[in-house]
Short mmCIF file of C-alpha atoms and ligand atoms in Angstrom, two decimals:
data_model
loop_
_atom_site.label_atom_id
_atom_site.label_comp_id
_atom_site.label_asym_id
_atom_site.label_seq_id
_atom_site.Cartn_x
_atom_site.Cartn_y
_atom_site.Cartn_z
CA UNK D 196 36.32 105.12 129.65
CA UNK D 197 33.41 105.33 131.20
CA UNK D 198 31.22 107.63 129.11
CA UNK D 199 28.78 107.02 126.12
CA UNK D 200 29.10 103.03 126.70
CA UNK D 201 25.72 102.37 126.58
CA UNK D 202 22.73 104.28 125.90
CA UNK D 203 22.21 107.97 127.41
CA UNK D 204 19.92 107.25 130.79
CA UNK D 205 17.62 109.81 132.20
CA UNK D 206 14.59 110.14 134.47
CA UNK D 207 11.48 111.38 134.59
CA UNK D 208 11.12 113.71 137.25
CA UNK D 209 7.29 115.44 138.31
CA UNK D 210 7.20 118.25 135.80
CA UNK D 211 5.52 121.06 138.53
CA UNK D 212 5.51 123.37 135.37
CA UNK D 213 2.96 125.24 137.25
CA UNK D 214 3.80 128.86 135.70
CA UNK D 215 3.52 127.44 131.79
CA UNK D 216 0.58 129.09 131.02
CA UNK D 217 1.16 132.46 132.75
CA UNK D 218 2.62 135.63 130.82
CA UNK D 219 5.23 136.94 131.85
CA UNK D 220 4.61 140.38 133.69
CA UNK D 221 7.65 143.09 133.97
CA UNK D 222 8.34 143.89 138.24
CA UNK D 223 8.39 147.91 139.16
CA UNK D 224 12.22 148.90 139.40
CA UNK D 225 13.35 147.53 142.92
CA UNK D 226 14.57 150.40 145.18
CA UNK D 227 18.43 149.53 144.20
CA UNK D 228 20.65 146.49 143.16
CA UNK D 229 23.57 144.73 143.81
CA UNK D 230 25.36 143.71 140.40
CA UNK D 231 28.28 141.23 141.31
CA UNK D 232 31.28 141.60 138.70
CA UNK D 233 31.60 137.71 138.40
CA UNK D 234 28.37 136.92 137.12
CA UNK D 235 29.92 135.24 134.01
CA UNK D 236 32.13 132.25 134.24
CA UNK D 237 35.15 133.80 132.95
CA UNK D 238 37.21 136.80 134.90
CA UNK D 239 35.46 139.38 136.92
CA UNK D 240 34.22 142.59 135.46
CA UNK D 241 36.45 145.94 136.24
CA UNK D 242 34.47 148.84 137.59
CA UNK D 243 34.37 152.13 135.69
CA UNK D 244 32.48 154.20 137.67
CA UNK D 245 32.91 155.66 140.94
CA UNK D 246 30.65 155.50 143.88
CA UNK D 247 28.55 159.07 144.07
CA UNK D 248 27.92 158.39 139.93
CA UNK D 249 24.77 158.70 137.92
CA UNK D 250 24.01 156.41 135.76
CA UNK D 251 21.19 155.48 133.30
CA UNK D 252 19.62 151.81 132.25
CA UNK D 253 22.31 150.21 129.52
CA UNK D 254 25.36 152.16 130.25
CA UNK D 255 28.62 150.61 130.87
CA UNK D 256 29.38 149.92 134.68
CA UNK D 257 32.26 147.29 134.32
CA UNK D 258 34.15 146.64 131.28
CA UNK D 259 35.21 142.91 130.67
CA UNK D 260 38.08 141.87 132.93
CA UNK D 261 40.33 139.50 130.96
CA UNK D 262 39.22 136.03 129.80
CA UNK D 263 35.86 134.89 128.68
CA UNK D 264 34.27 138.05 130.00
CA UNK D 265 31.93 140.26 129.04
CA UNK D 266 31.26 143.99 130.21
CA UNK D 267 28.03 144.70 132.79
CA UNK D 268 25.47 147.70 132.53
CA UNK D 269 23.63 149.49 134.67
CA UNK D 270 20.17 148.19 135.10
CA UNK D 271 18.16 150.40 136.85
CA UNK D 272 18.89 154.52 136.55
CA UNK D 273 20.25 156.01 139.55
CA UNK D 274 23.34 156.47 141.74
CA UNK D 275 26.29 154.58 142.56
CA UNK D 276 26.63 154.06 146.33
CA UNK D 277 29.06 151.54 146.76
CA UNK D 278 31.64 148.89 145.12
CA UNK D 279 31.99 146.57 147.51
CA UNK D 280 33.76 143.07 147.92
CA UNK D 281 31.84 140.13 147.24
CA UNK D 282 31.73 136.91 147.31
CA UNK D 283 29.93 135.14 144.92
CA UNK D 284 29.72 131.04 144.94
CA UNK D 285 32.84 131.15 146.28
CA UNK D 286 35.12 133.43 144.42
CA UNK D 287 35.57 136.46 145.68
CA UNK D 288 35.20 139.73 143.78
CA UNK D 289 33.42 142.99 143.96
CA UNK D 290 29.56 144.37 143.55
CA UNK D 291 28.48 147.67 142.38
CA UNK D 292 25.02 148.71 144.26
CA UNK D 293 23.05 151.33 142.24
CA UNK D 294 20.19 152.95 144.32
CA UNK D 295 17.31 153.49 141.66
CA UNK D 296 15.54 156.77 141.11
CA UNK D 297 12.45 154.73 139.92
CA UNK D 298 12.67 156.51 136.38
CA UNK D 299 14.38 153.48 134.44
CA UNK D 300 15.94 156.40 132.30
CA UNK D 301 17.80 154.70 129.12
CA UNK D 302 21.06 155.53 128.37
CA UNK D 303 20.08 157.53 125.14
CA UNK D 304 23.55 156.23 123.37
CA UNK D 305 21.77 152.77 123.39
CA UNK D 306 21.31 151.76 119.82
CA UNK D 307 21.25 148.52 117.86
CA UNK D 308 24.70 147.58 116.95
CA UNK D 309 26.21 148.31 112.92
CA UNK D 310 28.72 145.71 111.98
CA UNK D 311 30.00 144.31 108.97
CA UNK D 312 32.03 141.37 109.64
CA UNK D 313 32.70 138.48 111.70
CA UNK D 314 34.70 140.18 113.99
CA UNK D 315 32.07 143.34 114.52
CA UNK D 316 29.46 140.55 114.83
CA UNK D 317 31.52 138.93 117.68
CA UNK D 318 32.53 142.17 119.57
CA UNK D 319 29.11 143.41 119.58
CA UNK D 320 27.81 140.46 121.37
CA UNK D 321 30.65 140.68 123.79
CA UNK D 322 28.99 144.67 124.55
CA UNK D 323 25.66 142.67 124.41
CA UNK D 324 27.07 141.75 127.85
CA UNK D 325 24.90 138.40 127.13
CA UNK D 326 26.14 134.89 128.45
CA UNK D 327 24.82 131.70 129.22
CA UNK D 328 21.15 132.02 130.92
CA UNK D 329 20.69 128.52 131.13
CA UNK D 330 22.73 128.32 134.27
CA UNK D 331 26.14 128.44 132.41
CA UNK D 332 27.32 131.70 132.23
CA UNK D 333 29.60 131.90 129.88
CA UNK D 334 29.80 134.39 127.87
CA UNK D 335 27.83 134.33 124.34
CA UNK D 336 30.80 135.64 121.90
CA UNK D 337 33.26 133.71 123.26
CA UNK D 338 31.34 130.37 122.48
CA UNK D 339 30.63 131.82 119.07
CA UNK D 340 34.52 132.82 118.83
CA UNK D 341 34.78 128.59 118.07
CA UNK D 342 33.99 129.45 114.18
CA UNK D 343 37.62 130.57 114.03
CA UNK D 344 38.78 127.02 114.70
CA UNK D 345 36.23 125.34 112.83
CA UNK D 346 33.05 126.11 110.64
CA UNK D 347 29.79 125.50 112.69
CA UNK D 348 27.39 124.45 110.26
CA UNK D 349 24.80 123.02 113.34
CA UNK D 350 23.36 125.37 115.89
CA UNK D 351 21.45 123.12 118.19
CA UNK D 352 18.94 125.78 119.87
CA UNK D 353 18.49 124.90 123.60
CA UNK D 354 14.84 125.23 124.79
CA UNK D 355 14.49 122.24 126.14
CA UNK D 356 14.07 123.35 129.77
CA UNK D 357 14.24 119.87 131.52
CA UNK D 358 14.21 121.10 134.98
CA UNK D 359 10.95 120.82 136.81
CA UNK D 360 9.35 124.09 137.51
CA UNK D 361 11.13 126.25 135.25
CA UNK D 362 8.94 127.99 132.28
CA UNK D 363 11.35 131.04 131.82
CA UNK D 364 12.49 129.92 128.40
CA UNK D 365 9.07 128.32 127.69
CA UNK D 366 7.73 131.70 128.02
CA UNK D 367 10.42 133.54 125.87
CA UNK D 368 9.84 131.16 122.86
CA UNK D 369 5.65 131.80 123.02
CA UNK D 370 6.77 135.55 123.63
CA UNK D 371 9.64 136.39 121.69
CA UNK D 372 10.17 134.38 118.86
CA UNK D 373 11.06 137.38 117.05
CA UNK D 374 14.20 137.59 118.73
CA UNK D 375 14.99 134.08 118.44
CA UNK D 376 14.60 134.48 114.88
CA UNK D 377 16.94 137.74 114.54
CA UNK D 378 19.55 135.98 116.64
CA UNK D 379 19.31 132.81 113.80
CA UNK D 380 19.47 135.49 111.45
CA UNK D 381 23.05 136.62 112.91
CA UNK D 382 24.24 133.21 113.13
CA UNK D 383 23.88 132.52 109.25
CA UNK D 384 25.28 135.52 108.29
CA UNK D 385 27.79 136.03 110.26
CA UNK D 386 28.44 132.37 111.36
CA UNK D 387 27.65 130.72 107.89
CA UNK D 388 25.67 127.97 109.90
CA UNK D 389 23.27 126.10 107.45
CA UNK D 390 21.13 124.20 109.74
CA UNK D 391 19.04 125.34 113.09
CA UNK D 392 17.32 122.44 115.48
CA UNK D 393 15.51 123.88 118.03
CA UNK D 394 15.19 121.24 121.05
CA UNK D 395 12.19 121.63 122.48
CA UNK D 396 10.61 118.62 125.37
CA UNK D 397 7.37 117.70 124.52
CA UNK D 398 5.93 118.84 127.39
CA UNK D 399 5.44 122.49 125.41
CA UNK D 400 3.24 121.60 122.90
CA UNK D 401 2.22 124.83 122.23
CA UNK D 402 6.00 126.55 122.31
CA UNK D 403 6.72 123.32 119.52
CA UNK D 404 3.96 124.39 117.57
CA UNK D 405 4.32 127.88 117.77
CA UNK D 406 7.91 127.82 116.99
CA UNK D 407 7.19 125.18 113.90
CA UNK D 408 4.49 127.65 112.25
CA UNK D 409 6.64 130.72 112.60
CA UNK D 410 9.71 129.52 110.99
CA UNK D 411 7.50 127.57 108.50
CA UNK D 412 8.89 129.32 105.91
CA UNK D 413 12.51 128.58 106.72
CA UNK D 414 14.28 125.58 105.80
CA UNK D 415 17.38 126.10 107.47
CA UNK D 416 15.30 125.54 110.75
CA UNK D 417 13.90 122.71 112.67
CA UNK D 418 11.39 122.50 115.57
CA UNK D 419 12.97 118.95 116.76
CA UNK D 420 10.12 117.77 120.24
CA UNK D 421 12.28 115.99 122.57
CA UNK D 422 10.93 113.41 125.21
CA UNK D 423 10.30 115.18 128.50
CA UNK D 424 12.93 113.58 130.53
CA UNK D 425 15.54 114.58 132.60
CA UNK D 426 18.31 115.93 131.71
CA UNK D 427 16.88 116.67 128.58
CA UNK D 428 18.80 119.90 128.04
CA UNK D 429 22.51 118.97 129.53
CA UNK D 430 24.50 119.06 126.71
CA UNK D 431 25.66 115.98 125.99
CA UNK D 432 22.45 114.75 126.04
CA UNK D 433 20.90 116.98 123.68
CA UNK D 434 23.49 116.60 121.28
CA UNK D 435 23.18 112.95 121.17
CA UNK D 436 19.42 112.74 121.22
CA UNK D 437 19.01 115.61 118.59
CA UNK D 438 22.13 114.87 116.40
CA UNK D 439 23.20 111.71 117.32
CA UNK D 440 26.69 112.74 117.78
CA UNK D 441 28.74 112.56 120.84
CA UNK D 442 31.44 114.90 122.54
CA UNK D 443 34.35 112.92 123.65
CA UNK D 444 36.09 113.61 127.25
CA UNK D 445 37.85 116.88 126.69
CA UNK D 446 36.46 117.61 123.14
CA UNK D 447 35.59 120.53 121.66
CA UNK D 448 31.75 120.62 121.01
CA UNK D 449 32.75 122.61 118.61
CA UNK D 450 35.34 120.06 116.99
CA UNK D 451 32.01 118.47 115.72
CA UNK D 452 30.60 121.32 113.71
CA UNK D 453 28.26 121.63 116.25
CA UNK D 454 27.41 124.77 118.91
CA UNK D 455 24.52 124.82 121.58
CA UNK D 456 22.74 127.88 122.87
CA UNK D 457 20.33 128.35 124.87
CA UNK D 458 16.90 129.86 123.44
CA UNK D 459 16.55 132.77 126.10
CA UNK D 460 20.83 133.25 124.96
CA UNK D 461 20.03 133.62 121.73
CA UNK D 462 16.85 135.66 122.38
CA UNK D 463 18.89 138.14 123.93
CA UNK D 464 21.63 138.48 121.42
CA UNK D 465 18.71 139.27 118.95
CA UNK D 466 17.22 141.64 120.97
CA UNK D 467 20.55 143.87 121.31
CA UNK D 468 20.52 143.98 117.60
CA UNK D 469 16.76 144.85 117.31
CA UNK D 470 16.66 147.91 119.65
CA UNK D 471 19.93 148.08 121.19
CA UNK D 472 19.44 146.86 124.66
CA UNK D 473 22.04 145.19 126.18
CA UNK D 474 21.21 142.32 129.22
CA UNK D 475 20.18 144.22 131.78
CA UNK D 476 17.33 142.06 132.88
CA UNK D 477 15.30 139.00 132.84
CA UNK D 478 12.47 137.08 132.89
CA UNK D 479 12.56 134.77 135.53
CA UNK D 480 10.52 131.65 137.30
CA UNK D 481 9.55 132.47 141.02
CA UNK D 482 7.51 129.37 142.23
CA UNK D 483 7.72 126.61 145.16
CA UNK D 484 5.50 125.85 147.72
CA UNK D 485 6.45 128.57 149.86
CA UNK D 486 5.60 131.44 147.45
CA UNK D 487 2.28 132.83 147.37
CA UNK D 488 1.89 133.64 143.83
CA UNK D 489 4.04 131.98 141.21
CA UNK D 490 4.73 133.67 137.99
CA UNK D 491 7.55 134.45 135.45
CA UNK D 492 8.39 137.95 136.03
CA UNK D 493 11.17 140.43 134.88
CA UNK D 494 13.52 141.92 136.74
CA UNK D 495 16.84 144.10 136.65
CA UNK D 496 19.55 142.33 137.14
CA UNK D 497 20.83 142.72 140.38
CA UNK D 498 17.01 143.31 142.38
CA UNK D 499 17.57 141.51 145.63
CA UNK D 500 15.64 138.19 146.56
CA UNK D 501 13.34 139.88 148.60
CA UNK D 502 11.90 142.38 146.55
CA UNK D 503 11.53 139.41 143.95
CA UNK D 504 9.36 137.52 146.59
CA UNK D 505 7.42 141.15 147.40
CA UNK D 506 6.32 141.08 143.72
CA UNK D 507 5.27 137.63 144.01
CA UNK D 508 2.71 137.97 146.95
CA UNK D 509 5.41 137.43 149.41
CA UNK D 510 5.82 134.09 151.01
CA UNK D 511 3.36 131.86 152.59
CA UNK D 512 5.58 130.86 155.58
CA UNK D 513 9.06 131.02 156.49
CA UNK D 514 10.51 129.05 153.57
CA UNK D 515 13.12 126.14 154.60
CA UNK D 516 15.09 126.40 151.13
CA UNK D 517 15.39 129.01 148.36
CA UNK D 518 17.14 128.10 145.26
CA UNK D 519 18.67 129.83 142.52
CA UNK D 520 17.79 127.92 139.31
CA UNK D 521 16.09 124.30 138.95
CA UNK D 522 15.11 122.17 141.85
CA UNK D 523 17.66 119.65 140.57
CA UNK D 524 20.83 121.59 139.64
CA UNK D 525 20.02 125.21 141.23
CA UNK D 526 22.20 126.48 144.41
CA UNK D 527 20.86 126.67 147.15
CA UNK D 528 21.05 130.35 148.79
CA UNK D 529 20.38 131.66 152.44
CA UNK D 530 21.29 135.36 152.34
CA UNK D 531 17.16 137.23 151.02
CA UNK D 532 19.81 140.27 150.06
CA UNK D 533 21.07 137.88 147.37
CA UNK D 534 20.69 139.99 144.05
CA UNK D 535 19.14 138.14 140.61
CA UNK D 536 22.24 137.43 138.55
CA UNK D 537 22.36 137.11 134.71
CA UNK D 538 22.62 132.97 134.79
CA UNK D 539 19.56 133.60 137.03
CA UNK D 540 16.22 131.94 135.36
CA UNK D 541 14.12 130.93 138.50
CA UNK D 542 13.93 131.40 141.99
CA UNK D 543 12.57 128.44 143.70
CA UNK D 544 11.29 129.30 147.56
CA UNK D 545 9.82 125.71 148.85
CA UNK D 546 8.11 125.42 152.81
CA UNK D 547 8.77 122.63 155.46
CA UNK D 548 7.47 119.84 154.09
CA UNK D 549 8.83 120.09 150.85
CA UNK D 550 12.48 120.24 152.26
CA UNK D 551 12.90 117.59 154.54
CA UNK D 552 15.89 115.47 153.75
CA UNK D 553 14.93 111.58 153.79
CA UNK D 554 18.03 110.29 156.32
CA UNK D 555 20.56 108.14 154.12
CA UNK D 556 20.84 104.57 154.91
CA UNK D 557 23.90 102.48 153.82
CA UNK D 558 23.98 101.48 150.28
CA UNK D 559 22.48 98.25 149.11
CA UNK D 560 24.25 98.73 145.74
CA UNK D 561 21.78 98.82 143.57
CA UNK D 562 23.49 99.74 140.82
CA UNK D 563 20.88 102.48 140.43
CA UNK D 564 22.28 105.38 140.38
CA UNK D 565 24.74 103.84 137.95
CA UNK D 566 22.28 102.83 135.46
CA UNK D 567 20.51 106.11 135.76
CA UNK D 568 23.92 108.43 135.22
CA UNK D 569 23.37 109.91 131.80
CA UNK D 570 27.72 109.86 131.16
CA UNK D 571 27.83 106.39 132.48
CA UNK D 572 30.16 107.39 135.49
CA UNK D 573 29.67 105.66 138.95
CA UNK D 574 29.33 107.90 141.40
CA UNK D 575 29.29 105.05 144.06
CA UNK D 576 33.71 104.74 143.31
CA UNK D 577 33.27 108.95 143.75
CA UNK D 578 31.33 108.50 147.23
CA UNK D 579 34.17 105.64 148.13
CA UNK D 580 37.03 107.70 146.85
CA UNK D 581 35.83 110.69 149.24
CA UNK D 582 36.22 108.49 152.59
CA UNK D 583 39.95 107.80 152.15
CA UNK D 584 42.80 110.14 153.73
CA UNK D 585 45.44 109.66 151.56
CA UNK D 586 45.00 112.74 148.64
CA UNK D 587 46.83 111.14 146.32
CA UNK D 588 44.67 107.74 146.39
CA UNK D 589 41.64 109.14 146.16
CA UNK D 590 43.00 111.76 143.26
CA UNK D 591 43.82 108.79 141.50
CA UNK D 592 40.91 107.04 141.79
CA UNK D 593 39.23 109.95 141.15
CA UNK D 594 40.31 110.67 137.79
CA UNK D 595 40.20 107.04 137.31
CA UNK D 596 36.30 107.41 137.06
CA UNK D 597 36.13 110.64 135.55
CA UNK D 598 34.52 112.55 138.10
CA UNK D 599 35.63 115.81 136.27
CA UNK D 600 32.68 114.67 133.36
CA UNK D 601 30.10 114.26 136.16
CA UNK D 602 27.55 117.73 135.23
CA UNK D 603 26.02 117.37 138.89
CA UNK D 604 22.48 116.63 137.08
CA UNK D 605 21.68 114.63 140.17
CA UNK D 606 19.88 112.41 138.65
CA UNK D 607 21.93 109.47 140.49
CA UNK D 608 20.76 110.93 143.70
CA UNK D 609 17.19 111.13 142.54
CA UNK D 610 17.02 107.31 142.24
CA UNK D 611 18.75 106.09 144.70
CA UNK D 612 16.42 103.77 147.06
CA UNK D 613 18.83 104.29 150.29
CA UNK D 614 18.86 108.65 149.55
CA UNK D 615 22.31 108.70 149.59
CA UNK D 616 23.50 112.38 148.88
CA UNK D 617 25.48 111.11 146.06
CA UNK D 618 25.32 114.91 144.24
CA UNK D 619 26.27 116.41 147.06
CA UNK D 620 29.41 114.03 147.30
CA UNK D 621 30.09 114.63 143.64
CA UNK D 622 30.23 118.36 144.24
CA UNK D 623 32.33 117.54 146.84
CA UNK D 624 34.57 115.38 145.00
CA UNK D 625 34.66 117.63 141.41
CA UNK D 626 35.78 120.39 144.03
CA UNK D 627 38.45 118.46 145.62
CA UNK D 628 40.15 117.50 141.91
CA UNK D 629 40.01 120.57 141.15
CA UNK D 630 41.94 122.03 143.99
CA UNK D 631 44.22 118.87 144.34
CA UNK D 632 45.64 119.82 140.16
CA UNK D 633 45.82 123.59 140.37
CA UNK D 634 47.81 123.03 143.28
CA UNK D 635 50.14 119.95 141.49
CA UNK D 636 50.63 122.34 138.42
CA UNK D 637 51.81 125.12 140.77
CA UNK D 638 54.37 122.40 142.14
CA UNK D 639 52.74 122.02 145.66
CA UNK D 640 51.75 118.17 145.10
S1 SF4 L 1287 25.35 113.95 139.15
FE1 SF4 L 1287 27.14 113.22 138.00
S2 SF4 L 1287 27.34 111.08 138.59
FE2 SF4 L 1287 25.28 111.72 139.19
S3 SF4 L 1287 23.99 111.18 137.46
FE3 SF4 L 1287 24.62 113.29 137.11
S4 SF4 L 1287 26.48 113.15 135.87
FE4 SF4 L 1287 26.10 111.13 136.73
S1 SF4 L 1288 21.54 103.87 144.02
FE1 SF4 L 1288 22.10 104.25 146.15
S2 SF4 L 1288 21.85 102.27 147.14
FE2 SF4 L 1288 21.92 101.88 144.95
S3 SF4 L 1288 24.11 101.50 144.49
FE3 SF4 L 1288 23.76 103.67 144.17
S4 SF4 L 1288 24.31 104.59 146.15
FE4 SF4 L 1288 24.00 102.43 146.54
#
């Protein structure tokens, strides 16, 4: 087995944290937006409203549609002027496009949830409509649902933000630690957990020390600074270097007594029960050399890349690349109509220079990128495995190596001397086993 033989590698990456020290600002409502219904990881969203609809900021749009989801809200007030099909990295669903008034009326039934037990706690932050915003997606309740299996006495808080350029969740923990702290305040009553360790890289000082003074008083929770390496916040690698403990292939984190969420997560799920507003919007990092003024703003869910590059000065040139997320693990995207999604915490626009590809050159092997994969794997056997025909071979080898742990950190591709697109491959590859066993459990293998 390859992972957790050794010591948990990472690398430093440049930190281009060049938005730490700027507030975050709130945009003016974009003219409409585009809210996909498979935002979360789990099953799309079901439309319950009709195109020709008013609607106000917080109501109910979509309700959850099956597993692991969570229902969506309107986020600006306005009209319904289409559903529409959708595609959205790759699965296809459908998009409800609200054209704003420009009043960002609330709905006036928004109001912070009552509850009274576990299970009141856990369907309210399903209605929170809150999920991963780390990247993840998934939704909130249902990682919180794990207490039914097992008692979580550890919440590791997430604010660890690894991924240059990013300060979203820096901001929200100089901003809003009031939140954070209503959301811990949930957790231990409603969760019984005993003990909070906020993660936070040491490249926040002042988030570290802010977060240290206000929950002075509480000794339930830790402010734990983390070296600023990369990546810092994946989740293996946070568990191990804040608790020491490591999650098996295929375990539960939650097997461990152990949850992780991230800090802007948590935030959020506070903030529903403090005045009653659902996710409907979010801070985000809009920075890169291609954008002309870099700040964490908020926006509606849903506002379209364009207008979020509008409120930012507009670009500098034509940009080359726009991401979605971190320079290492975002997406990349190509369509400016692209709408801000929940998981959404930076927009990353970068110009020529910046996004020329170094041309690979056969591998020397190293042994880098091995020795710099935090789970041990060898994406080398994953880039070999890829170049044969035969399905079944390279399925084997495949799963031989793991490739289903890899968490496409790209870290092996950051070292490598010869710029082999190893995390491109490993996309690739994760892809391909994924398609290869739905299609042997439906019996077409
Ligand atoms: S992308 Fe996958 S193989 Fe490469 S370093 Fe990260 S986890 Fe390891
Ligand atoms: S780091 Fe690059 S050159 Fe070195 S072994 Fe890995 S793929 Fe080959």
């Amino acid at each position: 087995m390859a992972l957790f033989t050794k010591k948990i590698s990472a690398v430093k990456v440049p930190h281009h944290k060049n938005t730490a020290a700027l507030a975050s600002v709130v945009a003016p409502p974009p003219p409409e937006v585009l809210i996909p219904t498979n935002m979360q990881s789990g099953d799309a969203c079901v439309p319950v409203v009709s195109v020709g609809d008013t609607v106000k900021v917080g109501q109910v749009i979509a309700k959850a549609g099956g597993r692991n989801s969570v229902p969506l809200h309107a986020t600006v007030s306005g009209t319904v002027t289409a559903i529409e099909p959708y595609k959205l990295t790759g699965r296809a669903a459908e998009a409800i496009r609200i054209q704003s008034d420009g009043k960002m009326e609330r709905d006036p039934n928004l109001a912070p949830p009552v509850v009274s037990d576990l299970d009141g706690f856990l369907q309210a932050v399903n209605d929170s409509g809150v999920v991963g915003l780390g990247g993840a997606a998934f939704p909130v309740w249902a990682k919180l649902d794990a207490i039914r299996k097992n008692p979580i006495p550890t919440v590791l808080v997430n604010g660890a933000e690894c991924e240059p350029f990013i300060t979203s969740d820096h901001r929200m923990m100089l901003e809003h630690a009031d939140w954070i702290k209503k959301g811990i305040e949930l957790l231990k009553e409603y969760l019984h957990s005993e003990e909070f360790i906020i993660g936070i890289e040491k490249n926040k000082p002042d988030a570290i020390e802010h977060l240290t003074q206000f929950f002075a008083e509480d000794n339930t929770v830790r402010v734990m600074p983390l070296e600023s390496v990369y990546p810092q916040g994946a989740k293996q690698v946070l568990l191990y270097n804040a608790t020491g403990k490591v999650v098996g292939p295929g375990q539960r984190l939650a097997s461990l007594g152990v949850i992780i969420i991230n800090v802007t997560s948590l935030a959020m799920v506070g903030r529903y029960f403090t005045d009653g507003t659902p996710l409907v919007s979010r801070s985000i990092t809009v920075d890169g050399s291609a954008v002309s003024e870099p700040k964490n703003i908020e926006f509606p869910i849903g506002t379209p890349i364009s207008y979020v590059f509008e409120q930012c000065g507009g670009l500098k040139n034509s940009p080359r690349k726009i991401i979605y997320g971190g320079a290492m693990m975002g997406k990349t995207v190509t369509d400016l109509n692209a709408p801000v999604l929940k998981a959404t915490n930076a927009i990353l626009a970068f110009g020529e220079e910046d996004s020329k590809k170094k041309p690979a050159a056969p591998c020397i092997h190293c042994g880098r990128c091995v020795e710099a994969c935090p789970l041990n794997l060898n994406p080398t056997e994953f880039s070999h495995a890829m170049e044969i025909d035969d399905e079944d071979r390279r399925a084997e080898i495949l799963t031989r190596e793991q490739v289903s742990l890899c968490m496409e950190c790209g870290c092996c591709s950051f070292v490598c001397p010869a710029h082999r697109p190893l995390a491109e491959n490993n996309t690739a590859a994760r892809g391909f086993i994924r398609k290869y066993n739905a299609a042997k459990k439906e019996g077409g293998k």
